[in-house]
């Protein structure tokens, strides 16, 4: 048995490791990671790989081209096949490709489908390799960085740990590239504003993530009960330490009491498609008294959404109350709100509960949700 008692882990690998010199994929750094994955599987640990790098891998094929959105999508299309081929060469067992957009995760049915596919692949000894589908995604549909994507997928996969491979040794109290006296934080028990303040900008010109997105990912994962590591992926030593039960970088400890699965999905994965605004004196606790939120309570509706979409419920002063699954479309709720504002709504136009108790995630204003 492995010393961490892992049953399932998610490993995230960034563009700087995939294509460090922008001349296509390189196995120089990936070999250590591949060996770690092989050793984990030998120990009975199931592994899910989240691999960035399709744009970086395909960039060399478009030399001299202006990096427009269309060109970057073409880079991703060409680079994705090269990246998968590179990973496939490093393993003597089958791999599978899963390309996603945020739309696949924020829709509950599609989220469950992704979850089921990962489970089925792992049960058959196949390594799932996931990436954001940069070829087709748009600003509205993309997660934007694979750090956060890896945390969402770690939650979907019910992983024990998330390992984020970086180009630094972990989280430092200040930027180690600038400050010689920077000290690494080996353990973080709570992610606070002070922890976020330690994050600098993007350290690599190849990828889209920086330390901030890694902390965001850690916050998502730890709230689901998943320990999260930031380790240096450019050396074999951190992977040997992990297998020896030691912490080679920074570990973010998971919550003692993780969020319930549907609450975590609604808080950290689903994305509000619109807003329902209520009076400032609205004081119902929505996870227990959601039936109190009817059309009579609505001041206004913002955005376009359908029945079943996630919405934000907030007060008129901007206070965020909850993310919730809407029982009505924005069109119908807008009609109710207009009737309320005209003070002419007959009783038959009053709705039932707008949201349901089992589909509510209360928001903690102190964490800036």
mmCIF file of C-alpha atoms in Angstrom:
data_model
loop_
_atom_site.group_PDB
_atom_site.id
_atom_site.type_symbol
_atom_site.label_atom_id
_atom_site.label_comp_id
_atom_site.label_asym_id
_atom_site.label_seq_id
_atom_site.Cartn_x
_atom_site.Cartn_y
_atom_site.Cartn_z
ATOM 1 C CA UNK A 1 0.000 0.000 0.000
ATOM 2 C CA UNK A 2 1.268 3.508 -0.779
ATOM 3 C CA UNK A 3 2.316 5.525 2.256
ATOM 4 C CA UNK A 4 -0.367 8.185 1.723
ATOM 5 C CA UNK A 5 -3.115 5.575 1.416
ATOM 6 C CA UNK A 6 -4.229 7.151 -1.841
ATOM 7 C CA UNK A 7 -6.900 5.345 -3.794
ATOM 8 C CA UNK A 8 -7.319 7.898 -6.582
ATOM 9 C CA UNK A 9 -5.349 11.023 -7.450
ATOM 10 C CA UNK A 10 -5.483 13.751 -10.078
ATOM 11 C CA UNK A 11 -2.227 15.142 -11.499
ATOM 12 C CA UNK A 12 -2.197 18.442 -13.334
ATOM 13 C CA UNK A 13 0.635 19.166 -15.774
ATOM 14 C CA UNK A 14 1.090 22.616 -17.305
ATOM 15 C CA UNK A 15 2.224 23.964 -20.640
ATOM 16 C CA UNK A 16 5.718 24.834 -19.389
ATOM 17 C CA UNK A 17 6.343 21.134 -18.799
ATOM 18 C CA UNK A 18 4.704 19.987 -22.035
ATOM 19 C CA UNK A 19 6.412 22.374 -24.468
ATOM 20 C CA UNK A 20 9.046 24.344 -22.546
ATOM 21 C CA UNK A 21 10.749 25.831 -25.611
ATOM 22 C CA UNK A 22 7.614 26.286 -27.770
ATOM 23 C CA UNK A 23 9.024 23.880 -30.342
ATOM 24 C CA UNK A 24 6.478 21.160 -29.905
ATOM 25 C CA UNK A 25 6.102 18.568 -27.169
ATOM 26 C CA UNK A 26 9.149 17.446 -25.261
ATOM 27 C CA UNK A 27 9.422 14.309 -23.127
ATOM 28 C CA UNK A 28 12.342 15.807 -21.192
ATOM 29 C CA UNK A 29 10.245 16.707 -18.145
ATOM 30 C CA UNK A 30 7.281 14.457 -18.849
ATOM 31 C CA UNK A 31 9.274 11.262 -18.397
ATOM 32 C CA UNK A 32 9.578 11.816 -14.627
ATOM 33 C CA UNK A 33 5.847 12.442 -14.374
ATOM 34 C CA UNK A 34 5.051 9.393 -16.473
ATOM 35 C CA UNK A 35 7.276 7.232 -14.253
ATOM 36 C CA UNK A 36 5.478 8.591 -11.196
ATOM 37 C CA UNK A 37 2.120 7.690 -12.740
ATOM 38 C CA UNK A 38 3.361 4.176 -13.550
ATOM 39 C CA UNK A 39 4.631 3.705 -9.992
ATOM 40 C CA UNK A 40 1.352 4.944 -8.549
ATOM 41 C CA UNK A 41 -0.623 2.495 -10.654
ATOM 42 C CA UNK A 42 1.738 -0.303 -9.593
ATOM 43 C CA UNK A 43 0.866 0.558 -5.978
ATOM 44 C CA UNK A 44 -2.836 0.307 -6.769
ATOM 45 C CA UNK A 45 -3.482 4.036 -7.039
ATOM 46 C CA UNK A 46 -5.861 5.149 -9.801
ATOM 47 C CA UNK A 47 -4.586 8.204 -11.664
ATOM 48 C CA UNK A 48 -6.356 10.892 -13.668
ATOM 49 C CA UNK A 49 -4.122 13.206 -15.710
ATOM 50 C CA UNK A 50 -5.112 16.785 -16.535
ATOM 51 C CA UNK A 51 -2.718 18.005 -19.212
ATOM 52 C CA UNK A 52 -2.488 21.552 -20.515
ATOM 53 C CA UNK A 53 -0.308 22.409 -23.447
ATOM 54 C CA UNK A 54 -2.185 21.924 -26.698
ATOM 55 C CA UNK A 55 -1.667 25.532 -27.831
ATOM 56 C CA UNK A 56 1.975 25.554 -26.723
ATOM 57 C CA UNK A 57 2.546 22.193 -28.430
ATOM 58 C CA UNK A 58 1.103 23.378 -31.726
ATOM 59 C CA UNK A 59 2.577 26.879 -31.784
ATOM 60 C CA UNK A 60 5.691 25.885 -33.762
ATOM 61 C CA UNK A 61 3.517 24.776 -36.672
ATOM 62 C CA UNK A 62 2.250 28.342 -37.170
ATOM 63 C CA UNK A 63 5.538 30.215 -37.204
ATOM 64 C CA UNK A 64 5.100 33.840 -38.207
ATOM 65 C CA UNK A 65 1.321 33.762 -37.963
ATOM 66 C CA UNK A 66 -0.372 36.512 -35.993
ATOM 67 C CA UNK A 67 -1.707 34.873 -32.799
ATOM 68 C CA UNK A 68 -5.368 35.622 -33.400
ATOM 69 C CA UNK A 69 -8.083 33.659 -31.638
ATOM 70 C CA UNK A 70 -8.606 31.579 -34.779
ATOM 71 C CA UNK A 71 -4.879 30.797 -35.021
ATOM 72 C CA UNK A 72 -4.723 29.800 -31.340
ATOM 73 C CA UNK A 73 -7.648 27.445 -31.860
ATOM 74 C CA UNK A 74 -5.834 25.930 -34.819
ATOM 75 C CA UNK A 75 -2.686 25.612 -32.690
ATOM 76 C CA UNK A 76 -4.743 23.754 -30.090
ATOM 77 C CA UNK A 77 -6.206 21.411 -32.705
ATOM 78 C CA UNK A 78 -2.784 20.523 -34.084
ATOM 79 C CA UNK A 79 -1.016 20.493 -30.742
ATOM 80 C CA UNK A 80 -3.566 18.269 -29.002
ATOM 81 C CA UNK A 81 -2.783 15.289 -31.225
ATOM 82 C CA UNK A 82 0.961 15.783 -30.735
ATOM 83 C CA UNK A 83 0.505 16.055 -26.978
ATOM 84 C CA UNK A 84 -1.596 12.894 -26.749
ATOM 85 C CA UNK A 85 0.892 11.022 -28.926
ATOM 86 C CA UNK A 86 3.715 12.107 -26.627
ATOM 87 C CA UNK A 87 1.914 10.906 -23.515
ATOM 88 C CA UNK A 88 0.899 7.668 -25.225
ATOM 89 C CA UNK A 89 4.532 6.866 -26.077
ATOM 90 C CA UNK A 90 5.482 7.136 -22.406
ATOM 91 C CA UNK A 91 3.055 4.451 -21.222
ATOM 92 C CA UNK A 92 2.668 0.747 -21.905
ATOM 93 C CA UNK A 93 -1.028 0.801 -20.995
ATOM 94 C CA UNK A 94 -3.971 2.410 -22.797
ATOM 95 C CA UNK A 95 -4.870 6.073 -22.456
ATOM 96 C CA UNK A 96 -8.058 7.960 -23.279
ATOM 97 C CA UNK A 97 -8.640 11.562 -24.297
ATOM 98 C CA UNK A 98 -11.436 13.669 -22.821
ATOM 99 C CA UNK A 99 -11.817 17.253 -24.036
ATOM 100 C CA UNK A 100 -14.141 19.544 -22.079
ATOM 101 C CA UNK A 101 -15.553 23.018 -21.900
ATOM 102 C CA UNK A 102 -17.019 24.580 -18.793
ATOM 103 C CA UNK A 103 -20.462 23.956 -20.275
ATOM 104 C CA UNK A 104 -19.823 20.225 -19.816
ATOM 105 C CA UNK A 105 -19.235 20.739 -16.108
ATOM 106 C CA UNK A 106 -21.771 23.386 -15.159
ATOM 107 C CA UNK A 107 -24.635 21.351 -16.626
ATOM 108 C CA UNK A 108 -25.516 18.762 -14.010
ATOM 109 C CA UNK A 109 -26.418 15.955 -16.433
ATOM 110 C CA UNK A 110 -23.240 16.427 -18.464
ATOM 111 C CA UNK A 111 -21.181 16.693 -15.268
ATOM 112 C CA UNK A 112 -22.499 13.321 -14.121
ATOM 113 C CA UNK A 113 -21.741 11.935 -17.585
ATOM 114 C CA UNK A 114 -18.111 13.099 -17.324
ATOM 115 C CA UNK A 115 -17.924 11.582 -13.843
ATOM 116 C CA UNK A 116 -19.270 8.249 -15.104
ATOM 117 C CA UNK A 117 -16.862 8.193 -18.041
ATOM 118 C CA UNK A 118 -13.846 8.757 -15.778
ATOM 119 C CA UNK A 119 -15.016 6.014 -13.416
ATOM 120 C CA UNK A 120 -15.536 3.564 -16.280
ATOM 121 C CA UNK A 121 -12.127 4.247 -17.826
ATOM 122 C CA UNK A 122 -10.368 3.770 -14.489
ATOM 123 C CA UNK A 123 -12.257 0.559 -13.775
ATOM 124 C CA UNK A 124 -10.836 -0.831 -17.021
ATOM 125 C CA UNK A 125 -7.249 0.225 -16.288
ATOM 126 C CA UNK A 126 -7.262 3.076 -18.808
ATOM 127 C CA UNK A 127 -5.580 6.391 -17.970
ATOM 128 C CA UNK A 128 -7.937 9.339 -18.578
ATOM 129 C CA UNK A 129 -6.112 12.385 -19.967
ATOM 130 C CA UNK A 130 -8.229 15.519 -19.838
ATOM 131 C CA UNK A 131 -7.817 19.007 -21.208
ATOM 132 C CA UNK A 132 -9.971 22.017 -21.932
ATOM 133 C CA UNK A 133 -11.201 21.935 -25.515
ATOM 134 C CA UNK A 134 -9.439 25.096 -26.672
ATOM 135 C CA UNK A 135 -10.356 24.390 -30.290
ATOM 136 C CA UNK A 136 -14.059 25.084 -29.805
ATOM 137 C CA UNK A 137 -14.399 26.889 -26.489
ATOM 138 C CA UNK A 138 -15.347 30.547 -26.224
ATOM 139 C CA UNK A 139 -14.926 33.089 -23.437
ATOM 140 C CA UNK A 140 -18.430 32.261 -22.259
ATOM 141 C CA UNK A 141 -17.802 28.510 -22.174
ATOM 142 C CA UNK A 142 -14.218 28.146 -20.963
ATOM 143 C CA UNK A 143 -12.801 27.553 -17.523
ATOM 144 C CA UNK A 144 -9.745 29.522 -18.598
ATOM 145 C CA UNK A 145 -6.988 27.632 -16.806
ATOM 146 C CA UNK A 146 -6.304 23.988 -16.106
ATOM 147 C CA UNK A 147 -5.479 24.544 -12.447
ATOM 148 C CA UNK A 148 -9.126 25.256 -11.689
ATOM 149 C CA UNK A 149 -10.219 22.628 -14.211
ATOM 150 C CA UNK A 150 -8.121 20.019 -12.410
ATOM 151 C CA UNK A 151 -9.811 20.883 -9.104
ATOM 152 C CA UNK A 152 -13.267 20.557 -10.639
ATOM 153 C CA UNK A 153 -12.289 17.213 -12.118
ATOM 154 C CA UNK A 154 -10.724 16.049 -8.851
ATOM 155 C CA UNK A 155 -14.093 16.678 -7.215
ATOM 156 C CA UNK A 156 -15.926 14.915 -10.046
ATOM 157 C CA UNK A 157 -13.561 11.940 -9.775
ATOM 158 C CA UNK A 158 -13.836 11.779 -5.961
ATOM 159 C CA UNK A 159 -10.042 11.903 -5.736
ATOM 160 C CA UNK A 160 -8.100 11.676 -2.489
ATOM 161 C CA UNK A 161 -5.452 14.156 -3.592
ATOM 162 C CA UNK A 162 -4.748 16.712 -6.295
ATOM 163 C CA UNK A 163 -1.118 17.206 -7.339
ATOM 164 C CA UNK A 164 -0.416 20.380 -9.308
ATOM 165 C CA UNK A 165 2.948 20.274 -11.073
ATOM 166 C CA UNK A 166 4.463 23.739 -11.295
ATOM 167 C CA UNK A 167 7.737 25.421 -12.253
ATOM 168 C CA UNK A 168 8.392 26.398 -8.616
ATOM 169 C CA UNK A 169 8.828 24.318 -5.469
ATOM 170 C CA UNK A 170 5.532 25.415 -3.914
ATOM 171 C CA UNK A 171 3.884 28.486 -2.401
ATOM 172 C CA UNK A 172 6.335 31.041 -1.042
ATOM 173 C CA UNK A 173 5.577 33.914 1.324
ATOM 174 C CA UNK A 174 6.910 36.228 -1.399
ATOM 175 C CA UNK A 175 8.091 35.894 -4.980
ATOM 176 C CA UNK A 176 11.277 33.775 -4.891
ATOM 177 C CA UNK A 177 12.338 35.129 -8.283
ATOM 178 C CA UNK A 178 12.665 38.578 -6.758
ATOM 179 C CA UNK A 179 13.306 38.041 -3.037
ATOM 180 C CA UNK A 180 16.263 35.952 -1.884
ATOM 181 C CA UNK A 181 14.749 35.607 1.590
ATOM 182 C CA UNK A 182 11.473 34.097 0.327
ATOM 183 C CA UNK A 183 10.394 31.109 2.412
ATOM 184 C CA UNK A 184 8.260 28.220 1.249
ATOM 185 C CA UNK A 185 5.055 27.400 3.098
ATOM 186 C CA UNK A 186 5.168 23.652 3.523
ATOM 187 C CA UNK A 187 1.618 23.434 4.865
ATOM 188 C CA UNK A 188 -1.506 25.578 4.555
ATOM 189 C CA UNK A 189 -4.431 24.680 6.795
ATOM 190 C CA UNK A 190 -6.718 27.531 5.748
ATOM 191 C CA UNK A 191 -6.807 29.583 2.571
ATOM 192 C CA UNK A 192 -7.189 33.207 3.613
ATOM 193 C CA UNK A 193 -6.769 36.581 1.942
ATOM 194 C CA UNK A 194 -3.206 36.597 3.273
ATOM 195 C CA UNK A 195 -2.520 33.363 1.396
ATOM 196 C CA UNK A 196 -3.898 34.843 -1.814
ATOM 197 C CA UNK A 197 -1.759 37.950 -1.270
ATOM 198 C CA UNK A 198 1.339 35.748 -1.508
ATOM 199 C CA UNK A 199 0.458 34.739 -5.065
ATOM 200 C CA UNK A 200 2.316 36.550 -7.803
ATOM 201 C CA UNK A 201 1.504 36.737 -11.485
ATOM 202 C CA UNK A 202 2.068 34.199 -14.227
ATOM 203 C CA UNK A 203 5.619 32.876 -13.923
ATOM 204 C CA UNK A 204 5.763 31.293 -17.364
ATOM 205 C CA UNK A 205 5.090 32.856 -20.749
ATOM 206 C CA UNK A 206 3.945 29.470 -22.056
ATOM 207 C CA UNK A 207 0.892 28.840 -19.867
ATOM 208 C CA UNK A 208 -2.174 30.729 -18.680
ATOM 209 C CA UNK A 209 -2.010 29.945 -14.966
ATOM 210 C CA UNK A 210 -0.069 31.513 -12.112
ATOM 211 C CA UNK A 211 0.111 30.894 -8.396
ATOM 212 C CA UNK A 212 -3.246 32.590 -7.859
ATOM 213 C CA UNK A 213 -5.072 30.021 -9.990
ATOM 214 C CA UNK A 214 -3.288 27.246 -8.115
ATOM 215 C CA UNK A 215 -4.563 28.620 -4.810
ATOM 216 C CA UNK A 216 -8.053 28.921 -6.318
ATOM 217 C CA UNK A 217 -7.788 25.295 -7.370
ATOM 218 C CA UNK A 218 -6.636 24.315 -3.888
ATOM 219 C CA UNK A 219 -9.621 26.104 -2.366
ATOM 220 C CA UNK A 220 -12.006 24.216 -4.638
ATOM 221 C CA UNK A 221 -10.369 20.856 -3.972
ATOM 222 C CA UNK A 222 -9.841 21.153 -0.210
ATOM 223 C CA UNK A 223 -13.463 22.145 0.329
ATOM 224 C CA UNK A 224 -14.359 18.778 -1.225
ATOM 225 C CA UNK A 225 -12.051 16.922 1.164
ATOM 226 C CA UNK A 226 -9.136 16.661 -1.282
ATOM 227 C CA UNK A 227 -5.587 17.412 -0.083
ATOM 228 C CA UNK A 228 -3.814 19.538 -2.683
ATOM 229 C CA UNK A 229 -0.096 19.687 -3.412
ATOM 230 C CA UNK A 230 1.926 22.201 -5.388
ATOM 231 C CA UNK A 231 5.210 20.596 -6.400
ATOM 232 C CA UNK A 232 8.040 21.293 -8.800
ATOM 233 C CA UNK A 233 7.425 19.208 -11.899
ATOM 234 C CA UNK A 234 10.851 19.846 -13.423
ATOM 235 C CA UNK A 235 12.640 17.367 -11.163
ATOM 236 C CA UNK A 236 12.217 13.704 -10.287
ATOM 237 C CA UNK A 237 12.972 14.288 -6.603
ATOM 238 C CA UNK A 238 9.530 15.673 -5.603
ATOM 239 C CA UNK A 239 7.816 12.598 -7.063
ATOM 240 C CA UNK A 240 10.143 10.270 -5.158
ATOM 241 C CA UNK A 241 9.319 12.175 -1.979
ATOM 242 C CA UNK A 242 5.584 11.867 -2.601
ATOM 243 C CA UNK A 243 5.858 8.124 -3.020
ATOM 244 C CA UNK A 244 7.917 7.999 0.184
ATOM 245 C CA UNK A 245 5.083 9.678 2.091
ATOM 246 C CA UNK A 246 6.799 13.056 2.321
ATOM 247 C CA UNK A 247 5.715 16.537 1.277
ATOM 248 C CA UNK A 248 8.086 17.968 -1.371
ATOM 249 C CA UNK A 249 6.362 21.333 -1.773
ATOM 250 C CA UNK A 250 3.236 22.903 -0.331
ATOM 251 C CA UNK A 251 0.272 20.891 0.885
ATOM 252 C CA UNK A 252 -3.125 22.511 1.340
ATOM 253 C CA UNK A 253 -5.000 20.476 3.925
ATOM 254 C CA UNK A 254 -8.562 19.463 3.153
ATOM 255 C CA UNK A 255 -11.583 20.544 5.164
ATOM 256 C CA UNK A 256 -12.332 18.432 8.231
ATOM 257 C CA UNK A 257 -15.993 18.527 7.172
ATOM 258 C CA UNK A 258 -16.142 18.708 3.345
ATOM 259 C CA UNK A 259 -19.031 20.342 1.522
ATOM 260 C CA UNK A 260 -21.839 18.084 0.421
ATOM 261 C CA UNK A 261 -21.332 17.002 -3.174
ATOM 262 C CA UNK A 262 -24.211 18.972 -4.723
ATOM 263 C CA UNK A 263 -23.322 22.077 -2.677
ATOM 264 C CA UNK A 264 -19.701 21.882 -3.818
ATOM 265 C CA UNK A 265 -20.736 21.500 -7.457
ATOM 266 C CA UNK A 266 -23.077 24.470 -7.252
ATOM 267 C CA UNK A 267 -20.490 26.606 -5.425
ATOM 268 C CA UNK A 268 -17.295 25.759 -7.292
ATOM 269 C CA UNK A 269 -18.210 24.208 -10.653
ATOM 270 C CA UNK A 270 -21.601 25.391 -11.828
ATOM 271 C CA UNK A 271 -21.760 28.960 -13.088
ATOM 272 C CA UNK A 272 -24.675 31.292 -12.452
ATOM 273 C CA UNK A 273 -26.467 32.072 -15.724
ATOM 274 C CA UNK A 274 -28.413 34.966 -14.233
ATOM 275 C CA UNK A 275 -29.508 36.690 -11.035
ATOM 276 C CA UNK A 276 -32.672 37.033 -9.001
ATOM 277 C CA UNK A 277 -32.725 40.174 -6.857
ATOM 278 C CA UNK A 278 -34.737 40.382 -3.634
ATOM 279 C CA UNK A 279 -35.430 43.094 -1.049
ATOM 280 C CA UNK A 280 -32.635 44.097 1.314
ATOM 281 C CA UNK A 281 -34.692 42.973 4.306
ATOM 282 C CA UNK A 282 -35.140 39.436 2.960
ATOM 283 C CA UNK A 283 -33.953 37.256 5.849
ATOM 284 C CA UNK A 284 -34.902 33.648 5.048
ATOM 285 C CA UNK A 285 -32.130 31.061 5.403
ATOM 286 C CA UNK A 286 -32.405 29.689 1.907
ATOM 287 C CA UNK A 287 -31.034 26.226 2.512
ATOM 288 C CA UNK A 288 -33.778 25.634 5.081
ATOM 289 C CA UNK A 289 -36.503 28.069 4.026
ATOM 290 C CA UNK A 290 -36.133 28.036 0.243
ATOM 291 C CA UNK A 291 -39.898 27.746 -0.183
ATOM 292 C CA UNK A 292 -40.185 31.284 1.181
ATOM 293 C CA UNK A 293 -38.561 32.564 -2.003
ATOM 294 C CA UNK A 294 -41.520 32.984 -4.357
ATOM 295 C CA UNK A 295 -42.295 35.507 -7.047
ATOM 296 C CA UNK A 296 -43.689 37.866 -4.401
ATOM 297 C CA UNK A 297 -40.143 38.376 -3.103
ATOM 298 C CA UNK A 298 -38.562 39.307 -6.443
ATOM 299 C CA UNK A 299 -37.518 42.854 -7.275
ATOM 300 C CA UNK A 300 -35.845 42.126 -10.599
ATOM 301 C CA UNK A 301 -34.274 39.444 -12.781
ATOM 302 C CA UNK A 302 -30.973 39.799 -14.620
ATOM 303 C CA UNK A 303 -29.641 37.614 -17.428
ATOM 304 C CA UNK A 304 -31.214 34.861 -19.491
ATOM 305 C CA UNK A 305 -31.621 31.408 -18.010
ATOM 306 C CA UNK A 306 -33.780 28.319 -18.360
ATOM 307 C CA UNK A 307 -35.470 26.004 -15.907
ATOM 308 C CA UNK A 308 -32.728 23.996 -14.196
ATOM 309 C CA UNK A 309 -29.966 26.572 -14.734
ATOM 310 C CA UNK A 310 -27.946 27.825 -11.794
ATOM 311 C CA UNK A 311 -28.759 31.359 -10.670
ATOM 312 C CA UNK A 312 -27.399 33.782 -8.105
ATOM 313 C CA UNK A 313 -29.864 35.021 -5.483
ATOM 314 C CA UNK A 314 -28.783 38.366 -4.075
ATOM 315 C CA UNK A 315 -30.163 41.358 -2.246
ATOM 316 C CA UNK A 316 -30.703 44.722 -3.906
ATOM 317 C CA UNK A 317 -27.619 46.100 -2.125
ATOM 318 C CA UNK A 318 -25.430 43.475 -3.780
ATOM 319 C CA UNK A 319 -25.214 41.009 -0.885
ATOM 320 C CA UNK A 320 -24.888 37.509 -2.349
ATOM 321 C CA UNK A 321 -27.140 34.967 -0.655
ATOM 322 C CA UNK A 322 -26.903 31.732 -2.593
ATOM 323 C CA UNK A 323 -26.327 29.895 -5.823
ATOM 324 C CA UNK A 324 -29.353 27.778 -6.614
ATOM 325 C CA UNK A 325 -31.049 25.763 -9.324
ATOM 326 C CA UNK A 326 -33.941 27.745 -10.753
ATOM 327 C CA UNK A 327 -37.394 26.202 -10.992
ATOM 328 C CA UNK A 328 -38.439 28.864 -13.511
ATOM 329 C CA UNK A 329 -37.030 30.548 -16.603
ATOM 330 C CA UNK A 330 -35.823 34.154 -16.543
ATOM 331 C CA UNK A 331 -38.665 35.076 -18.912
ATOM 332 C CA UNK A 332 -41.377 33.925 -16.527
ATOM 333 C CA UNK A 333 -39.657 35.322 -13.430
ATOM 334 C CA UNK A 334 -39.242 38.683 -15.167
ATOM 335 C CA UNK A 335 -42.963 38.669 -15.828
ATOM 336 C CA UNK A 336 -43.625 38.057 -12.128
ATOM 337 C CA UNK A 337 -41.174 40.793 -11.126
ATOM 338 C CA UNK A 338 -42.812 43.288 -13.479
ATOM 339 C CA UNK A 339 -46.233 42.475 -12.014
ATOM 340 C CA UNK A 340 -44.840 43.020 -8.521
ATOM 341 C CA UNK A 341 -43.387 46.395 -9.456
ATOM 342 C CA UNK A 342 -46.717 47.447 -10.950
ATOM 343 C CA UNK A 343 -48.368 46.329 -7.705
ATOM 344 C CA UNK A 344 -51.072 44.819 -9.824
ATOM 345 C CA UNK A 345 -50.335 41.123 -9.717
ATOM 346 C CA UNK A 346 -53.404 38.980 -9.048
ATOM 347 C CA UNK A 347 -52.991 35.938 -6.818
ATOM 348 C CA UNK A 348 -53.023 33.505 -9.719
ATOM 349 C CA UNK A 349 -49.732 34.959 -10.942
ATOM 350 C CA UNK A 350 -47.862 34.063 -7.762
ATOM 351 C CA UNK A 351 -45.295 31.313 -8.351
ATOM 352 C CA UNK A 352 -44.432 28.330 -6.225
ATOM 353 C CA UNK A 353 -40.924 28.108 -4.747
ATOM 354 C CA UNK A 354 -38.357 29.565 -7.143
ATOM 355 C CA UNK A 355 -35.648 27.290 -5.774
ATOM 356 C CA UNK A 356 -35.634 24.007 -3.843
ATOM 357 C CA UNK A 357 -33.819 23.187 -0.609
ATOM 358 C CA UNK A 358 -31.744 20.357 -2.083
ATOM 359 C CA UNK A 359 -30.421 22.609 -4.862
ATOM 360 C CA UNK A 360 -29.090 25.529 -2.810
ATOM 361 C CA UNK A 361 -25.521 26.503 -1.940
ATOM 362 C CA UNK A 362 -25.272 29.360 0.540
ATOM 363 C CA UNK A 363 -22.533 31.870 -0.199
ATOM 364 C CA UNK A 364 -20.042 33.047 2.406
ATOM 365 C CA UNK A 365 -19.504 36.750 1.828
ATOM 366 C CA UNK A 366 -16.334 36.682 3.884
ATOM 367 C CA UNK A 367 -14.689 34.527 1.213
ATOM 368 C CA UNK A 368 -15.822 36.698 -1.637
ATOM 369 C CA UNK A 369 -17.907 34.054 -3.388
#
